[in-house]
PDB file of C-alpha atoms and ligand atoms in Angstrom:
ATOM      1  CA  UNK A  15     -20.256 215.666 207.288  1.00 84.00           C
ATOM      2  CA  UNK A  16     -23.579 213.990 206.576  1.00 89.00           C
ATOM      3  CA  UNK A  17     -24.719 210.573 207.797  1.00 89.00           C
ATOM      4  CA  UNK A  18     -24.166 207.778 205.305  1.00 88.00           C
ATOM      5  CA  UNK A  19     -27.155 206.222 203.518  1.00 88.00           C
ATOM      6  CA  UNK A  20     -26.377 202.707 202.250  1.00 86.00           C
ATOM      7  CA  UNK A  21     -27.682 201.028 199.062  1.00 87.00           C
ATOM      8  CA  UNK A  22     -30.694 199.664 201.005  1.00 90.00           C
ATOM      9  CA  UNK A  23     -31.587 203.263 201.934  1.00 90.00           C
ATOM     10  CA  UNK A  24     -30.636 202.718 205.580  1.00 88.00           C
ATOM     11  CA  UNK A  25     -29.069 205.633 207.475  1.00 87.00           C
ATOM     12  CA  UNK A  26     -25.973 205.084 209.659  1.00 87.00           C
ATOM     13  CA  UNK A  27     -25.089 207.511 212.438  1.00 90.00           C
ATOM     14  CA  UNK A  28     -21.634 207.883 210.909  1.00 92.00           C
ATOM     15  CA  UNK A  29     -20.326 209.659 207.832  1.00 93.00           C
ATOM     16  CA  UNK A  30     -18.750 207.805 204.921  1.00 93.00           C
ATOM     17  CA  UNK A  31     -15.426 209.224 206.132  1.00 94.00           C
ATOM     18  CA  UNK A  32     -15.878 207.430 209.453  1.00 93.00           C
ATOM     19  CA  UNK A  33     -17.134 204.216 207.826  1.00 92.00           C
ATOM     20  CA  UNK A  34     -14.354 203.919 205.258  1.00 93.00           C
ATOM     21  CA  UNK A  35     -12.215 201.751 207.576  1.00 93.00           C
ATOM     22  CA  UNK A  36     -14.943 199.078 207.361  1.00 91.00           C
ATOM     23  CA  UNK A  37     -14.291 198.444 203.668  1.00 92.00           C
ATOM     24  CA  UNK A  38     -12.380 195.189 203.600  1.00 92.00           C
ATOM     25  CA  UNK A  39     -11.766 192.663 200.817  1.00 94.00           C
ATOM     26  CA  UNK A  40      -9.757 189.476 201.111  1.00 95.00           C
ATOM     27  CA  UNK A  41      -7.324 189.282 198.201  1.00 96.00           C
ATOM     28  CA  UNK A  42      -7.484 185.595 197.288  1.00 94.00           C
ATOM     29  CA  UNK A  43      -4.935 184.416 194.728  1.00 95.00           C
ATOM     30  CA  UNK A  44      -2.417 181.645 194.154  1.00 94.00           C
ATOM     31  CA  UNK A  45       0.387 184.089 194.820  1.00 96.00           C
ATOM     32  CA  UNK A  46       3.696 184.320 193.007  1.00 96.00           C
ATOM     33  CA  UNK A  47       6.683 182.054 193.285  1.00 93.00           C
ATOM     34  CA  UNK A  48      10.001 183.701 192.385  1.00 91.00           C
ATOM     35  CA  UNK A  49      10.989 180.473 190.605  1.00 91.00           C
ATOM     36  CA  UNK A  50       8.231 181.132 188.076  1.00 92.00           C
ATOM     37  CA  UNK A  51       9.193 184.768 187.591  1.00 95.00           C
ATOM     38  CA  UNK A  52      11.547 185.294 184.626  1.00 94.00           C
ATOM     39  CA  UNK A  53      14.988 186.884 184.811  1.00 96.00           C
ATOM     40  CA  UNK A  54      13.870 189.913 182.790  1.00 97.00           C
ATOM     41  CA  UNK A  55      11.230 192.081 184.519  1.00 98.00           C
ATOM     42  CA  UNK A  56      10.122 193.712 181.270  1.00 98.00           C
ATOM     43  CA  UNK A  57       9.219 190.283 179.849  1.00 98.00           C
ATOM     44  CA  UNK A  58       7.521 189.536 183.177  1.00 98.00           C
ATOM     45  CA  UNK A  59       5.620 192.859 182.875  1.00 98.00           C
ATOM     46  CA  UNK A  60       4.544 191.835 179.367  1.00 98.00           C
ATOM     47  CA  UNK A  61       3.106 188.584 180.796  1.00 98.00           C
ATOM     48  CA  UNK A  62       1.188 190.427 183.495  1.00 98.00           C
ATOM     49  CA  UNK A  63      -0.014 193.049 181.005  1.00 98.00           C
ATOM     50  CA  UNK A  64      -1.313 190.223 178.793  1.00 98.00           C
ATOM     51  CA  UNK A  65      -3.084 188.728 181.840  1.00 98.00           C
ATOM     52  CA  UNK A  66      -4.728 192.114 182.460  1.00 98.00           C
ATOM     53  CA  UNK A  67      -5.851 192.297 178.802  1.00 98.00           C
ATOM     54  CA  UNK A  68      -7.164 188.708 178.861  1.00 98.00           C
ATOM     55  CA  UNK A  69      -9.057 189.484 182.083  1.00 97.00           C
ATOM     56  CA  UNK A  70     -10.802 192.295 180.177  1.00 97.00           C
ATOM     57  CA  UNK A  71      -9.713 194.896 182.686  1.00 97.00           C
ATOM     58  CA  UNK A  72     -10.919 198.232 181.271  1.00 96.00           C
ATOM     59  CA  UNK A  73      -8.005 200.449 180.194  1.00 97.00           C
ATOM     60  CA  UNK A  74      -5.240 198.135 181.472  1.00 98.00           C
ATOM     61  CA  UNK A  75      -2.732 200.794 180.382  1.00 98.00           C
ATOM     62  CA  UNK A  76      -3.856 203.234 183.072  1.00 98.00           C
ATOM     63  CA  UNK A  77      -1.025 204.013 185.463  1.00 98.00           C
ATOM     64  CA  UNK A  78      -0.094 206.539 188.092  1.00 98.00           C
ATOM     65  CA  UNK A  79       2.986 208.679 187.460  1.00 99.00           C
ATOM     66  CA  UNK A  80       4.887 210.255 190.328  1.00 98.00           C
ATOM     67  CA  UNK A  81       7.364 213.067 189.816  1.00 98.00           C
ATOM     68  CA  UNK A  82       9.343 215.291 192.163  1.00 98.00           C
ATOM     69  CA  UNK A  83       9.729 219.051 191.801  1.00 96.00           C
ATOM     70  CA  UNK A  84      13.037 220.929 192.043  1.00 94.00           C
ATOM     71  CA  UNK A  85      12.134 221.813 195.645  1.00 95.00           C
ATOM     72  CA  UNK A  86      11.604 218.102 196.454  1.00 96.00           C
ATOM     73  CA  UNK A  87       7.795 218.162 196.486  1.00 97.00           C
ATOM     74  CA  UNK A  88       6.284 214.945 195.093  1.00 98.00           C
ATOM     75  CA  UNK A  89       3.153 214.904 192.952  1.00 98.00           C
ATOM     76  CA  UNK A  90       1.153 212.212 191.220  1.00 98.00           C
ATOM     77  CA  UNK A  91      -1.392 211.879 188.469  1.00 98.00           C
ATOM     78  CA  UNK A  92      -3.008 209.175 186.332  1.00 98.00           C
ATOM     79  CA  UNK A  93      -1.792 208.757 182.748  1.00 98.00           C
ATOM     80  CA  UNK A  94      -2.021 206.226 179.933  1.00 98.00           C
ATOM     81  CA  UNK A  95       0.944 204.052 179.019  1.00 98.00           C
ATOM     82  CA  UNK A  96       1.354 204.150 175.241  1.00 98.00           C
ATOM     83  CA  UNK A  97       4.093 201.589 174.663  1.00 98.00           C
ATOM     84  CA  UNK A  98       6.789 199.516 176.293  1.00 98.00           C
ATOM     85  CA  UNK A  99       9.750 197.427 175.219  1.00 98.00           C
ATOM     86  CA  UNK A 100      13.262 196.631 176.451  1.00 96.00           C
ATOM     87  CA  UNK A 101      14.100 200.371 176.366  1.00 96.00           C
ATOM     88  CA  UNK A 102      11.352 201.405 178.736  1.00 98.00           C
ATOM     89  CA  UNK A 103       7.811 202.677 179.192  1.00 98.00           C
ATOM     90  CA  UNK A 104       6.391 205.469 177.012  1.00 98.00           C
ATOM     91  CA  UNK A 105       3.710 208.047 177.801  1.00 98.00           C
ATOM     92  CA  UNK A 106       2.640 211.309 176.141  1.00 98.00           C
ATOM     93  CA  UNK A 107       1.931 214.649 177.677  1.00 98.00           C
ATOM     94  CA  UNK A 108       2.588 218.384 177.576  1.00 98.00           C
ATOM     95  CA  UNK A 109       6.260 219.164 178.225  1.00 98.00           C
ATOM     96  CA  UNK A 110       5.311 222.477 179.912  1.00 98.00           C
ATOM     97  CA  UNK A 111       2.794 220.892 182.288  1.00 98.00           C
ATOM     98  CA  UNK A 112       3.487 220.505 185.994  1.00 98.00           C
ATOM     99  CA  UNK A 113       4.885 217.002 185.436  1.00 98.00           C
ATOM    100  CA  UNK A 114       6.865 218.244 182.418  1.00 98.00           C
ATOM    101  CA  UNK A 115       8.445 220.959 184.543  1.00 98.00           C
ATOM    102  CA  UNK A 116       9.267 218.438 187.271  1.00 98.00           C
ATOM    103  CA  UNK A 117      10.835 216.048 184.761  1.00 98.00           C
ATOM    104  CA  UNK A 118      12.833 218.876 183.172  1.00 98.00           C
ATOM    105  CA  UNK A 119      14.595 219.422 186.499  1.00 97.00           C
ATOM    106  CA  UNK A 120      14.523 215.934 188.010  1.00 97.00           C
ATOM    107  CA  UNK A 121      14.496 212.920 185.680  1.00 98.00           C
ATOM    108  CA  UNK A 122      13.508 210.483 188.436  1.00 98.00           C
ATOM    109  CA  UNK A 123       9.959 209.207 188.177  1.00 98.00           C
ATOM    110  CA  UNK A 124       7.801 206.289 189.275  1.00 98.00           C
ATOM    111  CA  UNK A 125       4.927 204.523 187.541  1.00 98.00           C
ATOM    112  CA  UNK A 126       2.378 202.417 189.391  1.00 99.00           C
ATOM    113  CA  UNK A 127      -0.057 200.057 187.721  1.00 98.00           C
ATOM    114  CA  UNK A 128      -3.027 198.635 189.630  1.00 98.00           C
ATOM    115  CA  UNK A 129      -4.890 195.687 188.125  1.00 98.00           C
ATOM    116  CA  UNK A 130      -7.259 195.324 191.035  1.00 97.00           C
ATOM    117  CA  UNK A 131      -9.390 192.578 189.459  1.00 97.00           C
ATOM    118  CA  UNK A 132      -6.249 190.401 189.581  1.00 98.00           C
ATOM    119  CA  UNK A 133      -5.115 191.823 192.952  1.00 98.00           C
ATOM    120  CA  UNK A 134      -1.918 192.916 191.237  1.00 98.00           C
ATOM    121  CA  UNK A 135       0.235 196.010 191.414  1.00 98.00           C
ATOM    122  CA  UNK A 136       3.448 196.814 189.516  1.00 98.00           C
ATOM    123  CA  UNK A 137       5.766 199.593 190.662  1.00 99.00           C
ATOM    124  CA  UNK A 138       8.349 200.883 188.202  1.00 99.00           C
ATOM    125  CA  UNK A 139      11.047 203.398 189.083  1.00 98.00           C
ATOM    126  CA  UNK A 140      13.519 204.927 186.707  1.00 98.00           C
ATOM    127  CA  UNK A 141      14.701 207.965 184.827  1.00 98.00           C
ATOM    128  CA  UNK A 142      12.852 209.693 182.060  1.00 98.00           C
ATOM    129  CA  UNK A 143      14.007 211.120 178.713  1.00 98.00           C
ATOM    130  CA  UNK A 144      12.003 212.758 175.932  1.00 98.00           C
ATOM    131  CA  UNK A 145      11.513 210.468 172.943  1.00 98.00           C
ATOM    132  CA  UNK A 146      12.510 211.705 169.471  1.00 98.00           C
ATOM    133  CA  UNK A 147      10.356 214.406 167.791  1.00 98.00           C
ATOM    134  CA  UNK A 148       9.778 211.935 164.914  1.00 98.00           C
ATOM    135  CA  UNK A 149       8.284 209.338 167.278  1.00 98.00           C
ATOM    136  CA  UNK A 150       6.144 211.998 168.955  1.00 98.00           C
ATOM    137  CA  UNK A 151       4.946 213.211 165.537  1.00 98.00           C
ATOM    138  CA  UNK A 152       4.007 209.676 164.540  1.00 98.00           C
ATOM    139  CA  UNK A 153       1.949 209.121 167.663  1.00 98.00           C
ATOM    140  CA  UNK A 154       0.414 212.637 167.591  1.00 98.00           C
ATOM    141  CA  UNK A 155      -0.865 212.131 164.055  1.00 98.00           C
ATOM    142  CA  UNK A 156      -2.282 208.698 164.927  1.00 98.00           C
ATOM    143  CA  UNK A 157      -4.598 210.334 167.506  1.00 98.00           C
ATOM    144  CA  UNK A 158      -8.166 211.337 166.662  1.00 97.00           C
ATOM    145  CA  UNK A 159      -8.247 214.854 165.194  1.00 97.00           C
ATOM    146  CA  UNK A 160     -10.266 216.150 168.162  1.00 97.00           C
ATOM    147  CA  UNK A 161      -7.528 215.032 170.561  1.00 98.00           C
ATOM    148  CA  UNK A 162      -4.890 216.704 168.370  1.00 98.00           C
ATOM    149  CA  UNK A 163      -6.811 220.006 168.460  1.00 98.00           C
ATOM    150  CA  UNK A 164      -7.319 219.707 172.241  1.00 98.00           C
ATOM    151  CA  UNK A 165      -3.577 219.200 172.733  1.00 98.00           C
ATOM    152  CA  UNK A 166      -2.867 222.402 170.781  1.00 98.00           C
ATOM    153  CA  UNK A 167      -5.626 224.330 172.581  1.00 97.00           C
ATOM    154  CA  UNK A 168      -4.617 223.360 176.111  1.00 97.00           C
ATOM    155  CA  UNK A 169      -1.624 224.871 177.911  1.00 96.00           C
ATOM    156  CA  UNK A 170      -1.820 221.943 180.280  1.00 97.00           C
ATOM    157  CA  UNK A 171      -1.634 222.775 184.005  1.00 96.00           C
ATOM    158  CA  UNK A 172      -1.840 226.553 183.506  1.00 96.00           C
ATOM    159  CA  UNK A 173      -4.692 228.514 185.113  1.00 97.00           C
ATOM    160  CA  UNK A 174      -7.481 229.511 182.723  1.00 96.00           C
ATOM    161  CA  UNK A 175     -10.325 231.903 183.374  1.00 97.00           C
ATOM    162  CA  UNK A 176     -13.145 229.531 182.460  1.00 98.00           C
ATOM    163  CA  UNK A 177     -14.065 226.656 180.118  1.00 98.00           C
ATOM    164  CA  UNK A 178     -15.320 229.067 177.433  1.00 98.00           C
ATOM    165  CA  UNK A 179     -11.747 230.259 176.818  1.00 97.00           C
ATOM    166  CA  UNK A 180     -10.774 226.687 175.973  1.00 97.00           C
ATOM    167  CA  UNK A 181     -13.785 225.995 173.764  1.00 97.00           C
ATOM    168  CA  UNK A 182     -13.303 229.286 171.898  1.00 98.00           C
ATOM    169  CA  UNK A 183      -9.681 228.326 171.256  1.00 98.00           C
ATOM    170  CA  UNK A 184     -10.793 224.911 169.930  1.00 98.00           C
ATOM    171  CA  UNK A 185     -13.247 226.575 167.514  1.00 98.00           C
ATOM    172  CA  UNK A 186     -10.521 228.950 166.264  1.00 98.00           C
ATOM    173  CA  UNK A 187      -8.108 226.062 165.723  1.00 98.00           C
ATOM    174  CA  UNK A 188     -10.748 223.981 163.918  1.00 97.00           C
ATOM    175  CA  UNK A 189     -11.165 226.907 161.498  1.00 97.00           C
ATOM    176  CA  UNK A 190      -7.424 227.492 161.165  1.00 97.00           C
ATOM    177  CA  UNK A 191      -6.674 223.846 160.395  1.00 97.00           C
ATOM    178  CA  UNK A 192      -9.746 223.088 158.282  1.00 95.00           C
ATOM    179  CA  UNK A 193      -8.662 220.569 155.600  1.00 93.00           C
ATOM    180  CA  UNK A 194      -5.078 220.801 156.891  1.00 96.00           C
ATOM    181  CA  UNK A 195      -3.094 218.501 159.153  1.00 96.00           C
ATOM    182  CA  UNK A 196      -2.806 219.743 162.746  1.00 98.00           C
ATOM    183  CA  UNK A 197       0.887 220.292 163.528  1.00 97.00           C
ATOM    184  CA  UNK A 198       2.142 218.726 166.763  1.00 98.00           C
ATOM    185  CA  UNK A 199       2.910 221.489 169.261  1.00 98.00           C
ATOM    186  CA  UNK A 200       6.614 221.523 170.131  1.00 97.00           C
ATOM    187  CA  UNK A 201       5.712 221.287 173.802  1.00 98.00           C
ATOM    188  CA  UNK A 202       3.671 218.111 173.392  1.00 98.00           C
ATOM    189  CA  UNK A 203       5.289 214.704 173.052  1.00 98.00           C
ATOM    190  CA  UNK A 204       6.463 211.491 174.606  1.00 98.00           C
ATOM    191  CA  UNK A 205       8.734 210.500 177.422  1.00 98.00           C
ATOM    192  CA  UNK A 206      10.340 207.111 177.946  1.00 98.00           C
ATOM    193  CA  UNK A 207      10.988 205.908 181.471  1.00 98.00           C
ATOM    194  CA  UNK A 208      14.029 203.594 181.600  1.00 98.00           C
ATOM    195  CA  UNK A 209      13.559 201.451 184.677  1.00 98.00           C
ATOM    196  CA  UNK A 210      16.118 200.672 187.365  1.00 98.00           C
ATOM    197  CA  UNK A 211      13.628 198.916 189.631  1.00 98.00           C
ATOM    198  CA  UNK A 212      10.421 196.955 188.959  1.00 98.00           C
ATOM    199  CA  UNK A 213       8.343 195.377 191.705  1.00 98.00           C
ATOM    200  CA  UNK A 214       5.538 192.855 191.189  1.00 98.00           C
ATOM    201  CA  UNK A 215       2.951 192.651 193.969  1.00 98.00           C
ATOM    202  CA  UNK A 216       0.329 189.943 194.250  1.00 98.00           C
ATOM    203  CA  UNK A 217      -2.395 190.218 196.873  1.00 98.00           C
ATOM    204  CA  UNK A 218      -2.956 187.168 199.076  1.00 97.00           C
ATOM    205  CA  UNK A 219      -5.203 186.142 201.948  1.00 96.00           C
ATOM    206  CA  UNK A 220      -4.820 187.818 205.359  1.00 96.00           C
ATOM    207  CA  UNK A 221      -2.673 190.566 203.806  1.00 96.00           C
ATOM    208  CA  UNK A 222       0.292 188.164 203.582  1.00 97.00           C
ATOM    209  CA  UNK A 223       1.021 189.321 200.066  1.00 97.00           C
ATOM    210  CA  UNK A 224       3.853 188.407 197.674  1.00 98.00           C
ATOM    211  CA  UNK A 225       6.351 191.020 196.496  1.00 98.00           C
ATOM    212  CA  UNK A 226       9.148 190.313 194.036  1.00 98.00           C
ATOM    213  CA  UNK A 227      11.499 193.178 193.191  1.00 98.00           C
ATOM    214  CA  UNK A 228      14.003 193.361 190.328  1.00 98.00           C
ATOM    215  CA  UNK A 229      16.850 195.873 190.613  1.00 98.00           C
ATOM    216  CA  UNK A 230      19.215 196.730 187.790  1.00 98.00           C
ATOM    217  CA  UNK A 231      22.806 196.223 188.905  1.00 98.00           C
ATOM    218  CA  UNK A 232      25.900 198.058 187.624  1.00 97.00           C
ATOM    219  CA  UNK A 233      26.693 195.089 185.326  1.00 97.00           C
ATOM    220  CA  UNK A 234      23.280 195.677 183.662  1.00 96.00           C
ATOM    221  CA  UNK A 235      21.891 192.383 185.029  1.00 97.00           C
ATOM    222  CA  UNK A 236      18.628 192.361 186.933  1.00 98.00           C
ATOM    223  CA  UNK A 237      18.732 191.045 190.496  1.00 98.00           C
ATOM    224  CA  UNK A 238      15.517 189.479 191.794  1.00 97.00           C
ATOM    225  CA  UNK A 239      14.574 189.486 195.480  1.00 97.00           C
ATOM    226  CA  UNK A 240      11.535 188.887 197.648  1.00 98.00           C
ATOM    227  CA  UNK A 241      10.287 191.679 199.897  1.00 98.00           C
ATOM    228  CA  UNK A 242       8.190 191.330 203.026  1.00 98.00           C
ATOM    229  CA  UNK A 243       4.640 192.456 202.420  1.00 98.00           C
TER     230      UNK A 243
HETATM  231  C1  FMN B 330      -7.691 207.804 182.952  1.00 70.65           C
HETATM  232  C2  FMN B 330      -6.829 209.037 182.740  1.00 70.65           C
HETATM  233  C3  FMN B 330      -5.918 209.048 181.722  1.00 70.65           C
HETATM  234  C4  FMN B 330      -5.119 210.165 181.506  1.00 70.65           C
HETATM  235  N1  FMN B 330      -4.165 210.129 180.537  1.00 70.65           N
HETATM  236  C5  FMN B 330      -3.333 211.183 180.370  1.00 70.65           C
HETATM  237  C6  FMN B 330      -2.249 211.110 179.445  1.00 70.65           C
HETATM  238  O1  FMN B 330      -1.981 210.075 178.798  1.00 70.65           O
HETATM  239  N2  FMN B 330      -1.469 212.217 179.298  1.00 70.65           N
HETATM  240  C7  FMN B 330      -1.675 213.366 180.033  1.00 70.65           C
HETATM  241  O2  FMN B 330      -0.936 214.320 179.855  1.00 70.65           O
HETATM  242  N3  FMN B 330      -2.676 213.443 180.940  1.00 70.65           N
HETATM  243  C8  FMN B 330      -3.509 212.377 181.135  1.00 70.65           C
HETATM  244  N4  FMN B 330      -4.499 212.433 182.078  1.00 70.65           N
HETATM  245  C9  FMN B 330      -4.651 213.694 182.869  1.00 70.65           C
HETATM  246  C10 FMN B 330      -3.636 213.711 184.030  1.00 70.65           C
HETATM  247  O3  FMN B 330      -4.069 212.898 185.093  1.00 70.65           O
HETATM  248  C11 FMN B 330      -3.351 215.134 184.540  1.00 70.65           C
HETATM  249  O4  FMN B 330      -4.561 215.766 184.892  1.00 70.65           O
HETATM  250  C12 FMN B 330      -2.626 216.004 183.513  1.00 70.65           C
HETATM  251  O5  FMN B 330      -1.638 215.282 182.806  1.00 70.65           O
HETATM  252  C13 FMN B 330      -1.987 217.223 184.188  1.00 70.65           C
HETATM  253  O6  FMN B 330      -1.072 216.765 185.155  1.00 70.65           O
HETATM  254  P1  FMN B 330       0.070 217.722 185.748  1.00 70.65           P
HETATM  255  O7  FMN B 330      -0.582 219.047 186.050  1.00 70.65           O
HETATM  256  O8  FMN B 330       0.557 217.047 186.995  1.00 70.65           O
HETATM  257  O9  FMN B 330       1.154 217.840 184.715  1.00 70.65           O
HETATM  258  C14 FMN B 330      -5.283 211.320 182.330  1.00 70.65           C
HETATM  259  C15 FMN B 330      -6.211 211.290 183.389  1.00 70.65           C
HETATM  260  C16 FMN B 330      -6.963 210.159 183.586  1.00 70.65           C
HETATM  261  C17 FMN B 330      -7.913 210.134 184.758  1.00 70.65           C
END
């Protein structure tokens, strides 16, 4: 490990790995009062998503998706949320990817949004189903042509020899589909996560944060509770 050089060019006799514990920000906010949080967490999510958009947070639809394999090994990756409504939260990917394989065997998944500029996090847990092929087609064909070709060219998560293999495949596909629509690969499409738990986290001073969790009960009504930070 090398010694860390700071932005003033000064050397420290520690590595960045040793200095990382010194990073510290106070999360100053007005906090959240459960009385001001609606009864429906998806409407509450919509309000917070709008706040993120109004705050000009770049790519506010970035989220982290966690899945669990058939042998109980968790994994996570960053994805883009592509829609949400009362039915759930939609994202698109390759159904034969690592996450696709996990979801094929275990429908449980978790999404985490971080809107750091607002000191906010939202954690969503639920079960995932594929959306209809028609909906996937509609979204696929709304994407830029280059992204459509890349989706066809890439067997996501499989090992490839080098980048050239991928670029060669793209060139071949560009030729094959010249002046023709690119068909959506059957193994590429959307999933919808139907939530059974949604937690809103608001950072506050001295790490005494606010956490409000909504859990879906058997009568289909959301129950709202406060969690210790
Ligand atoms: C900002 C960002 C957005 C991404 N959006 C997507 C996405 O919407 N769909 C997707 O399949 N992969 C997306 N990725 C790539 C994934 O993080 C991941 O590399 C890929 O889906 C393969 O994951 P897997 O091997 O666990 O299946 C994105 C990555 C980043 C950093």
